mmCIF file with all atom_site columns, C-alpha atoms in Angstrom:
data_model
loop_
_atom_site.group_PDB
_atom_site.id
_atom_site.type_symbol
_atom_site.label_atom_id
_atom_site.label_alt_id
_atom_site.label_comp_id
_atom_site.label_asym_id
_atom_site.label_entity_id
_atom_site.label_seq_id
_atom_site.pdbx_PDB_ins_code
_atom_site.Cartn_x
_atom_site.Cartn_y
_atom_site.Cartn_z
_atom_site.occupancy
_atom_site.B_iso_or_equiv
_atom_site.pdbx_formal_charge
_atom_site.auth_seq_id
_atom_site.auth_comp_id
_atom_site.auth_asym_id
_atom_site.auth_atom_id
_atom_site.pdbx_PDB_model_num
ATOM 1   C CA . UNK T 1 1   ? 180.973 224.903 -46.214 1.00 0.00 ? 231 UNK T CA 1
ATOM 2   C CA . UNK T 1 2   ? 179.967 226.730 -43.353 1.00 0.00 ? 232 UNK T CA 1
ATOM 3   C CA . UNK T 1 3   ? 177.833 230.232 -44.315 1.00 0.00 ? 233 UNK T CA 1
ATOM 4   C CA . UNK T 1 4   ? 179.280 233.129 -42.712 1.00 0.00 ? 234 UNK T CA 1
ATOM 5   C CA . UNK T 1 5   ? 176.022 235.573 -43.606 1.00 0.00 ? 235 UNK T CA 1
ATOM 6   C CA . UNK T 1 6   ? 173.285 236.103 -45.283 1.00 0.00 ? 236 UNK T CA 1
ATOM 7   C CA . UNK T 1 7   ? 170.086 238.035 -45.692 1.00 0.00 ? 237 UNK T CA 1
ATOM 8   C CA . UNK T 1 8   ? 168.079 239.735 -48.570 1.00 0.00 ? 238 UNK T CA 1
ATOM 9   C CA . UNK T 1 9   ? 170.131 242.861 -50.131 1.00 0.00 ? 239 UNK T CA 1
ATOM 10  C CA . UNK T 1 10  ? 168.403 244.226 -53.197 1.00 0.00 ? 240 UNK T CA 1
ATOM 11  C CA . UNK T 1 11  ? 170.722 243.938 -56.836 1.00 0.00 ? 241 UNK T CA 1
ATOM 12  C CA . UNK T 1 12  ? 171.553 245.653 -59.963 1.00 0.00 ? 242 UNK T CA 1
ATOM 13  C CA . UNK T 1 13  ? 171.414 244.135 -62.563 1.00 0.00 ? 243 UNK T CA 1
ATOM 14  C CA . UNK T 1 14  ? 173.448 244.276 -64.686 1.00 0.00 ? 244 UNK T CA 1
ATOM 15  C CA . UNK T 1 15  ? 171.750 244.718 -68.185 1.00 0.00 ? 245 UNK T CA 1
ATOM 16  C CA . UNK T 1 16  ? 168.890 247.074 -67.735 1.00 0.00 ? 246 UNK T CA 1
ATOM 17  C CA . UNK T 1 17  ? 170.331 247.972 -63.495 1.00 0.00 ? 247 UNK T CA 1
ATOM 18  C CA . UNK T 1 18  ? 167.213 247.487 -62.085 1.00 0.00 ? 248 UNK T CA 1
ATOM 19  C CA . UNK T 1 19  ? 167.319 246.939 -58.483 1.00 0.00 ? 249 UNK T CA 1
ATOM 20  C CA . UNK T 1 20  ? 165.951 243.255 -57.625 1.00 0.00 ? 250 UNK T CA 1
ATOM 21  C CA . UNK T 1 21  ? 165.508 241.225 -54.557 1.00 0.00 ? 251 UNK T CA 1
ATOM 22  C CA . UNK T 1 22  ? 167.701 238.997 -53.734 1.00 0.00 ? 252 UNK T CA 1
ATOM 23  C CA . UNK T 1 23  ? 168.678 236.713 -50.997 1.00 0.00 ? 253 UNK T CA 1
ATOM 24  C CA . UNK T 1 24  ? 171.883 236.200 -50.672 1.00 0.00 ? 254 UNK T CA 1
ATOM 25  C CA . UNK T 1 25  ? 174.738 233.794 -49.753 1.00 0.00 ? 255 UNK T CA 1
ATOM 26  C CA . UNK T 1 26  ? 177.789 234.746 -48.941 1.00 0.00 ? 256 UNK T CA 1
ATOM 27  C CA . UNK T 1 27  ? 180.256 231.500 -48.044 1.00 0.00 ? 257 UNK T CA 1
ATOM 28  C CA . UNK T 1 28  ? 183.206 230.432 -46.501 1.00 0.00 ? 258 UNK T CA 1
ATOM 29  C CA . UNK T 1 29  ? 184.466 229.713 -49.186 1.00 0.00 ? 259 UNK T CA 1
ATOM 30  C CA . UNK T 1 30  ? 184.474 233.409 -50.751 1.00 0.00 ? 260 UNK T CA 1
ATOM 31  C CA . UNK T 1 31  ? 181.718 231.832 -52.867 1.00 0.00 ? 261 UNK T CA 1
ATOM 32  C CA . UNK T 1 32  ? 178.608 234.568 -53.248 1.00 0.00 ? 262 UNK T CA 1
ATOM 33  C CA . UNK T 1 33  ? 175.390 233.074 -54.114 1.00 0.00 ? 263 UNK T CA 1
ATOM 34  C CA . UNK T 1 34  ? 172.988 235.205 -54.441 1.00 0.00 ? 264 UNK T CA 1
ATOM 35  C CA . UNK T 1 35  ? 168.737 233.187 -55.071 1.00 0.00 ? 265 UNK T CA 1
ATOM 36  C CA . UNK T 1 36  ? 165.502 234.314 -55.498 1.00 0.00 ? 266 UNK T CA 1
ATOM 37  C CA . UNK T 1 37  ? 164.046 233.240 -52.970 1.00 0.00 ? 267 UNK T CA 1
ATOM 38  C CA . UNK T 1 38  ? 165.385 232.722 -48.832 1.00 0.00 ? 268 UNK T CA 1
ATOM 39  C CA . UNK T 1 39  ? 164.627 228.367 -49.805 1.00 0.00 ? 269 UNK T CA 1
ATOM 40  C CA . UNK T 1 40  ? 168.064 228.806 -51.829 1.00 0.00 ? 270 UNK T CA 1
ATOM 41  C CA . UNK T 1 41  ? 166.409 226.850 -55.020 1.00 0.00 ? 271 UNK T CA 1
ATOM 42  C CA . UNK T 1 42  ? 166.977 228.826 -57.577 1.00 0.00 ? 272 UNK T CA 1
ATOM 43  C CA . UNK T 1 43  ? 170.437 230.221 -58.154 1.00 0.00 ? 273 UNK T CA 1
ATOM 44  C CA . UNK T 1 44  ? 171.399 233.771 -59.858 1.00 0.00 ? 274 UNK T CA 1
ATOM 45  C CA . UNK T 1 45  ? 174.739 234.381 -59.874 1.00 0.00 ? 275 UNK T CA 1
ATOM 46  C CA . UNK T 1 46  ? 177.193 232.802 -57.909 1.00 0.00 ? 276 UNK T CA 1
ATOM 47  C CA . UNK T 1 47  ? 181.272 235.488 -57.493 1.00 0.00 ? 277 UNK T CA 1
ATOM 48  C CA . UNK T 1 48  ? 184.199 234.475 -55.960 1.00 0.00 ? 278 UNK T CA 1
ATOM 49  C CA . UNK T 1 49  ? 185.213 236.723 -54.966 1.00 0.00 ? 279 UNK T CA 1
ATOM 50  C CA . UNK T 1 50  ? 188.598 234.683 -52.967 1.00 0.00 ? 280 UNK T CA 1
ATOM 51  C CA . UNK T 1 51  ? 189.211 235.023 -57.191 1.00 0.00 ? 281 UNK T CA 1
ATOM 52  C CA . UNK T 1 52  ? 187.715 237.979 -58.727 1.00 0.00 ? 282 UNK T CA 1
ATOM 53  C CA . UNK T 1 53  ? 187.405 241.065 -56.189 1.00 0.00 ? 283 UNK T CA 1
ATOM 54  C CA . UNK T 1 54  ? 189.446 244.221 -56.041 1.00 0.00 ? 284 UNK T CA 1
ATOM 55  C CA . UNK T 1 55  ? 187.467 245.739 -53.053 1.00 0.00 ? 285 UNK T CA 1
ATOM 56  C CA . UNK T 1 56  ? 184.051 246.443 -51.690 1.00 0.00 ? 286 UNK T CA 1
ATOM 57  C CA . UNK T 1 57  ? 182.792 249.943 -50.911 1.00 0.00 ? 287 UNK T CA 1
ATOM 58  C CA . UNK T 1 58  ? 180.110 251.422 -48.884 1.00 0.00 ? 288 UNK T CA 1
ATOM 59  C CA . UNK T 1 59  ? 177.792 254.675 -48.269 1.00 0.00 ? 289 UNK T CA 1
ATOM 60  C CA . UNK T 1 60  ? 179.226 257.677 -49.145 1.00 0.00 ? 290 UNK T CA 1
ATOM 61  C CA . UNK T 1 61  ? 182.977 256.238 -51.366 1.00 0.00 ? 291 UNK T CA 1
ATOM 62  C CA . UNK T 1 62  ? 180.159 254.988 -54.097 1.00 0.00 ? 292 UNK T CA 1
ATOM 63  C CA . UNK T 1 63  ? 179.700 257.498 -56.538 1.00 0.00 ? 293 UNK T CA 1
ATOM 64  C CA . UNK T 1 64  ? 177.583 257.268 -59.005 1.00 0.00 ? 294 UNK T CA 1
ATOM 65  C CA . UNK T 1 65  ? 175.242 254.720 -57.806 1.00 0.00 ? 295 UNK T CA 1
ATOM 66  C CA . UNK T 1 66  ? 171.485 255.296 -57.654 1.00 0.00 ? 296 UNK T CA 1
ATOM 67  C CA . UNK T 1 67  ? 170.188 253.905 -54.857 1.00 0.00 ? 297 UNK T CA 1
ATOM 68  C CA . UNK T 1 68  ? 166.098 251.667 -55.315 1.00 0.00 ? 298 UNK T CA 1
ATOM 69  C CA . UNK T 1 69  ? 163.475 253.601 -53.773 1.00 0.00 ? 299 UNK T CA 1
ATOM 70  C CA . UNK T 1 70  ? 162.879 254.665 -50.358 1.00 0.00 ? 300 UNK T CA 1
ATOM 71  C CA . UNK T 1 71  ? 166.673 253.617 -49.608 1.00 0.00 ? 301 UNK T CA 1
ATOM 72  C CA . UNK T 1 72  ? 168.925 256.482 -48.861 1.00 0.00 ? 302 UNK T CA 1
ATOM 73  C CA . UNK T 1 73  ? 172.617 256.212 -50.336 1.00 0.00 ? 303 UNK T CA 1
ATOM 74  C CA . UNK T 1 74  ? 174.466 255.527 -47.194 1.00 0.00 ? 304 UNK T CA 1
ATOM 75  C CA . UNK T 1 75  ? 172.995 251.521 -47.666 1.00 0.00 ? 305 UNK T CA 1
ATOM 76  C CA . UNK T 1 76  ? 174.825 251.288 -50.740 1.00 0.00 ? 306 UNK T CA 1
ATOM 77  C CA . UNK T 1 77  ? 177.939 248.327 -51.274 1.00 0.00 ? 307 UNK T CA 1
ATOM 78  C CA . UNK T 1 78  ? 180.162 248.232 -54.830 1.00 0.00 ? 308 UNK T CA 1
ATOM 79  C CA . UNK T 1 79  ? 182.154 245.220 -55.136 1.00 0.00 ? 309 UNK T CA 1
ATOM 80  C CA . UNK T 1 80  ? 184.916 246.228 -57.959 1.00 0.00 ? 310 UNK T CA 1
ATOM 81  C CA . UNK T 1 81  ? 186.334 243.286 -59.560 1.00 0.00 ? 311 UNK T CA 1
ATOM 82  C CA . UNK T 1 82  ? 188.818 241.972 -61.773 1.00 0.00 ? 312 UNK T CA 1
ATOM 83  C CA . UNK T 1 83  ? 187.609 241.600 -64.540 1.00 0.00 ? 313 UNK T CA 1
ATOM 84  C CA . UNK T 1 84  ? 186.198 245.774 -64.770 1.00 0.00 ? 314 UNK T CA 1
ATOM 85  C CA . UNK T 1 85  ? 182.542 245.609 -63.586 1.00 0.00 ? 315 UNK T CA 1
ATOM 86  C CA . UNK T 1 86  ? 180.508 246.277 -60.728 1.00 0.00 ? 316 UNK T CA 1
ATOM 87  C CA . UNK T 1 87  ? 178.333 244.144 -58.431 1.00 0.00 ? 317 UNK T CA 1
ATOM 88  C CA . UNK T 1 88  ? 175.786 246.901 -56.814 1.00 0.00 ? 318 UNK T CA 1
ATOM 89  C CA . UNK T 1 89  ? 173.804 245.911 -53.275 1.00 0.00 ? 319 UNK T CA 1
ATOM 90  C CA . UNK T 1 90  ? 171.702 247.329 -51.266 1.00 0.00 ? 320 UNK T CA 1
ATOM 91  C CA . UNK T 1 91  ? 171.446 246.965 -47.433 1.00 0.00 ? 321 UNK T CA 1
ATOM 92  C CA . UNK T 1 92  ? 168.397 247.697 -45.606 1.00 0.00 ? 322 UNK T CA 1
ATOM 93  C CA . UNK T 1 93  ? 170.538 249.680 -43.276 1.00 0.00 ? 323 UNK T CA 1
ATOM 94  C CA . UNK T 1 94  ? 172.927 251.325 -42.706 1.00 0.00 ? 324 UNK T CA 1
ATOM 95  C CA . UNK T 1 95  ? 174.884 249.009 -40.329 1.00 0.00 ? 325 UNK T CA 1
ATOM 96  C CA . UNK T 1 96  ? 173.922 245.977 -41.968 1.00 0.00 ? 326 UNK T CA 1
ATOM 97  C CA . UNK T 1 97  ? 175.678 247.613 -44.661 1.00 0.00 ? 327 UNK T CA 1
ATOM 98  C CA . UNK T 1 98  ? 179.112 248.609 -43.451 1.00 0.00 ? 328 UNK T CA 1
ATOM 99  C CA . UNK T 1 99  ? 178.479 244.777 -41.872 1.00 0.00 ? 329 UNK T CA 1
ATOM 100 C CA . UNK T 1 100 ? 177.878 242.879 -45.320 1.00 0.00 ? 330 UNK T CA 1
ATOM 101 C CA . UNK T 1 101 ? 181.436 245.274 -46.693 1.00 0.00 ? 331 UNK T CA 1
ATOM 102 C CA . UNK T 1 102 ? 183.208 244.435 -43.524 1.00 0.00 ? 332 UNK T CA 1
ATOM 103 C CA . UNK T 1 103 ? 182.362 240.629 -43.944 1.00 0.00 ? 333 UNK T CA 1
ATOM 104 C CA . UNK T 1 104 ? 182.804 240.234 -48.257 1.00 0.00 ? 334 UNK T CA 1
ATOM 105 C CA . UNK T 1 105 ? 186.564 242.153 -47.343 1.00 0.00 ? 335 UNK T CA 1
ATOM 106 C CA . UNK T 1 106 ? 187.362 239.735 -44.420 1.00 0.00 ? 336 UNK T CA 1
ATOM 107 C CA . UNK T 1 107 ? 186.051 236.851 -46.615 1.00 0.00 ? 337 UNK T CA 1
ATOM 108 C CA . UNK T 1 108 ? 188.283 238.053 -49.486 1.00 0.00 ? 338 UNK T CA 1
ATOM 109 C CA . UNK T 1 109 ? 191.228 239.174 -47.850 1.00 0.00 ? 339 UNK T CA 1
ATOM 110 C CA . UNK T 1 110 ? 191.984 236.444 -44.861 1.00 0.00 ? 340 UNK T CA 1
ATOM 111 C CA . UNK T 1 111 ? 193.002 232.441 -45.340 1.00 0.00 ? 341 UNK T CA 1
ATOM 112 C CA . UNK T 1 112 ? 191.543 229.576 -44.053 1.00 0.00 ? 342 UNK T CA 1
ATOM 113 C CA . UNK T 1 113 ? 194.128 228.051 -41.313 1.00 0.00 ? 343 UNK T CA 1
ATOM 114 C CA . UNK T 1 114 ? 194.719 224.715 -40.168 1.00 0.00 ? 344 UNK T CA 1
ATOM 115 C CA . UNK T 1 115 ? 196.012 222.953 -37.408 1.00 0.00 ? 345 UNK T CA 1
ATOM 116 C CA . UNK T 1 116 ? 198.825 220.096 -37.986 1.00 0.00 ? 346 UNK T CA 1
ATOM 117 C CA . UNK T 1 117 ? 199.669 217.690 -35.053 1.00 0.00 ? 347 UNK T CA 1
ATOM 118 C CA . UNK T 1 118 ? 202.579 216.550 -36.329 1.00 0.00 ? 348 UNK T CA 1
ATOM 119 C CA . UNK T 1 119 ? 205.160 219.644 -36.734 1.00 0.00 ? 349 UNK T CA 1
ATOM 120 C CA . UNK T 1 120 ? 202.374 221.556 -33.763 1.00 0.00 ? 350 UNK T CA 1
ATOM 121 C CA . UNK T 1 121 ? 201.822 224.286 -35.942 1.00 0.00 ? 351 UNK T CA 1
ATOM 122 C CA . UNK T 1 122 ? 199.356 226.033 -38.090 1.00 0.00 ? 352 UNK T CA 1
ATOM 123 C CA . UNK T 1 123 ? 199.255 225.711 -41.417 1.00 0.00 ? 353 UNK T CA 1
ATOM 124 C CA . UNK T 1 124 ? 197.852 228.476 -44.092 1.00 0.00 ? 354 UNK T CA 1
ATOM 125 C CA . UNK T 1 125 ? 195.528 226.636 -46.138 1.00 0.00 ? 355 UNK T CA 1
ATOM 126 C CA . UNK T 1 126 ? 193.976 228.592 -49.760 1.00 0.00 ? 356 UNK T CA 1
ATOM 127 C CA . UNK T 1 127 ? 190.443 228.242 -50.803 1.00 0.00 ? 357 UNK T CA 1
ATOM 128 C CA . UNK T 1 128 ? 189.971 228.080 -54.904 1.00 0.00 ? 358 UNK T CA 1
ATOM 129 C CA . UNK T 1 129 ? 186.126 225.657 -55.917 1.00 0.00 ? 359 UNK T CA 1
ATOM 130 C CA . UNK T 1 130 ? 189.398 221.752 -55.418 1.00 0.00 ? 360 UNK T CA 1
ATOM 131 C CA . UNK T 1 131 ? 188.940 221.521 -52.275 1.00 0.00 ? 361 UNK T CA 1
ATOM 132 C CA . UNK T 1 132 ? 186.326 221.167 -49.590 1.00 0.00 ? 362 UNK T CA 1
ATOM 133 C CA . UNK T 1 133 ? 185.726 222.760 -46.306 1.00 0.00 ? 363 UNK T CA 1
ATOM 134 C CA . UNK T 1 134 ? 183.910 220.287 -42.867 1.00 0.00 ? 364 UNK T CA 1
ATOM 135 C CA . UNK T 1 135 ? 183.234 221.993 -39.688 1.00 0.00 ? 365 UNK T CA 1
ATOM 136 C CA . UNK T 1 136 ? 182.756 219.317 -37.362 1.00 0.00 ? 366 UNK T CA 1
ATOM 137 C CA . UNK T 1 137 ? 181.880 220.233 -33.474 1.00 0.00 ? 367 UNK T CA 1
ATOM 138 C CA . UNK T 1 138 ? 185.534 219.733 -31.059 1.00 0.00 ? 368 UNK T CA 1
ATOM 139 C CA . UNK T 1 139 ? 185.464 218.719 -27.832 1.00 0.00 ? 369 UNK T CA 1
ATOM 140 C CA . UNK T 1 140 ? 184.583 221.665 -25.738 1.00 0.00 ? 370 UNK T CA 1
ATOM 141 C CA . UNK T 1 141 ? 182.421 224.751 -26.282 1.00 0.00 ? 371 UNK T CA 1
ATOM 142 C CA . UNK T 1 142 ? 183.491 226.682 -28.965 1.00 0.00 ? 372 UNK T CA 1
ATOM 143 C CA . UNK T 1 143 ? 186.105 224.448 -30.156 1.00 0.00 ? 373 UNK T CA 1
ATOM 144 C CA . UNK T 1 144 ? 185.391 223.714 -33.657 1.00 0.00 ? 374 UNK T CA 1
ATOM 145 C CA . UNK T 1 145 ? 187.930 221.056 -36.189 1.00 0.00 ? 375 UNK T CA 1
ATOM 146 C CA . UNK T 1 146 ? 188.353 222.216 -39.766 1.00 0.00 ? 376 UNK T CA 1
ATOM 147 C CA . UNK T 1 147 ? 188.415 219.636 -42.512 1.00 0.00 ? 377 UNK T CA 1
ATOM 148 C CA . UNK T 1 148 ? 189.988 220.006 -45.620 1.00 0.00 ? 378 UNK T CA 1
ATOM 149 C CA . UNK T 1 149 ? 189.554 217.493 -48.123 1.00 0.00 ? 379 UNK T CA 1
ATOM 150 C CA . UNK T 1 150 ? 191.914 218.356 -50.891 1.00 0.00 ? 380 UNK T CA 1
ATOM 151 C CA . UNK T 1 151 ? 191.457 216.923 -54.810 1.00 0.00 ? 381 UNK T CA 1
ATOM 152 C CA . UNK T 1 152 ? 192.673 213.939 -55.304 1.00 0.00 ? 382 UNK T CA 1
ATOM 153 C CA . UNK T 1 153 ? 193.821 214.247 -58.806 1.00 0.00 ? 383 UNK T CA 1
ATOM 154 C CA . UNK T 1 154 ? 195.767 217.795 -57.923 1.00 0.00 ? 384 UNK T CA 1
ATOM 155 C CA . UNK T 1 155 ? 199.406 215.284 -57.876 1.00 0.00 ? 385 UNK T CA 1
ATOM 156 C CA . UNK T 1 156 ? 198.377 213.530 -61.452 1.00 0.00 ? 386 UNK T CA 1
ATOM 157 C CA . UNK T 1 157 ? 200.464 216.345 -63.381 1.00 0.00 ? 387 UNK T CA 1
ATOM 158 C CA . UNK T 1 158 ? 203.099 215.987 -60.708 1.00 0.00 ? 388 UNK T CA 1
ATOM 159 C CA . UNK T 1 159 ? 203.535 212.379 -61.768 1.00 0.00 ? 389 UNK T CA 1
ATOM 160 C CA . UNK T 1 160 ? 203.136 212.425 -65.311 1.00 0.00 ? 390 UNK T CA 1
ATOM 161 C CA . UNK T 1 161 ? 205.295 214.920 -65.690 1.00 0.00 ? 391 UNK T CA 1
ATOM 162 C CA . UNK T 1 162 ? 207.927 213.354 -63.553 1.00 0.00 ? 392 UNK T CA 1
ATOM 163 C CA . UNK T 1 163 ? 206.870 209.687 -65.982 1.00 0.00 ? 393 UNK T CA 1
ATOM 164 C CA . UNK T 1 164 ? 208.452 212.356 -68.758 1.00 0.00 ? 394 UNK T CA 1
ATOM 165 C CA . UNK T 1 165 ? 210.378 213.164 -67.891 1.00 0.00 ? 395 UNK T CA 1
ATOM 166 C CA . UNK T 1 166 ? 212.334 209.934 -66.780 1.00 0.00 ? 396 UNK T CA 1
ATOM 167 C CA . UNK T 1 167 ? 210.816 208.982 -70.719 1.00 0.00 ? 397 UNK T CA 1
ATOM 168 C CA . UNK T 1 168 ? 213.010 211.234 -71.884 1.00 0.00 ? 398 UNK T CA 1
ATOM 169 C CA . UNK T 1 169 ? 216.340 210.461 -70.684 1.00 0.00 ? 399 UNK T CA 1
ATOM 170 C CA . UNK T 1 170 ? 215.354 206.932 -70.982 1.00 0.00 ? 400 UNK T CA 1
ATOM 171 C CA . UNK T 1 171 ? 215.537 207.142 -74.453 1.00 0.00 ? 401 UNK T CA 1
ATOM 172 C CA . UNK T 1 172 ? 218.012 209.791 -75.005 1.00 0.00 ? 402 UNK T CA 1
ATOM 173 C CA . UNK T 1 173 ? 220.057 207.380 -73.032 1.00 0.00 ? 403 UNK T CA 1
ATOM 174 C CA . UNK T 1 174 ? 219.251 203.897 -75.322 1.00 0.00 ? 404 UNK T CA 1
ATOM 175 C CA . UNK T 1 175 ? 219.386 205.947 -78.912 1.00 0.00 ? 405 UNK T CA 1
ATOM 176 C CA . UNK T 1 176 ? 223.151 206.701 -78.006 1.00 0.00 ? 406 UNK T CA 1
ATOM 177 C CA . UNK T 1 177 ? 223.485 202.377 -76.929 1.00 0.00 ? 407 UNK T CA 1
ATOM 178 C CA . UNK T 1 178 ? 221.685 200.962 -80.394 1.00 0.00 ? 408 UNK T CA 1
ATOM 179 C CA . UNK T 1 179 ? 225.039 203.931 -82.259 1.00 0.00 ? 409 UNK T CA 1
ATOM 180 C CA . UNK T 1 180 ? 227.754 202.320 -80.249 1.00 0.00 ? 410 UNK T CA 1
ATOM 181 C CA . UNK T 1 181 ? 228.503 200.098 -82.619 1.00 0.00 ? 411 UNK T CA 1
ATOM 182 C CA . UNK T 1 182 ? 229.033 202.115 -85.601 1.00 0.00 ? 412 UNK T CA 1
ATOM 183 C CA . UNK T 1 183 ? 231.790 203.787 -83.997 1.00 0.00 ? 413 UNK T CA 1
ATOM 184 C CA . UNK T 1 184 ? 233.608 200.985 -83.509 1.00 0.00 ? 414 UNK T CA 1
ATOM 185 C CA . UNK T 1 185 ? 233.714 199.351 -86.967 1.00 0.00 ? 415 UNK T CA 1
#
């Protein structure tokens, strides 16, 4: 999976509302991951922005959030989630805060597109936890191939449902044939 943005961010804890410094990674599938260090060994929290994010605000748009000491209010980023909670972050500068906000909004809104050579068209691929995205370098400079691997168990429910429907139809037909000798006697 491709990494969109990473860096150190201050994150406000949900219980005690204290600020702590975390390494943050934003992946192309919309996962926002927080680690204790930049070695990425201890994952503290993972948030899927494509599924849970409602809005992202930064700077003076964030009312009621007190930034950590020695940081101005313009560095604050607040991510509003679907369950009603908020994720408060603080960048190192106002420019970095705006860059994080725009990247978070782009990740939340933009789907992934793949090229279908048979139809000569691009198709939107919804990214979720059941698909894996690989980026490989293409033939020329600046050209990248995107491979989306689909979960092999996605189509099982459709075939099971079709089998159940066929079984019900066969059972109904056979039941009506079993009563036929009684009607002619």
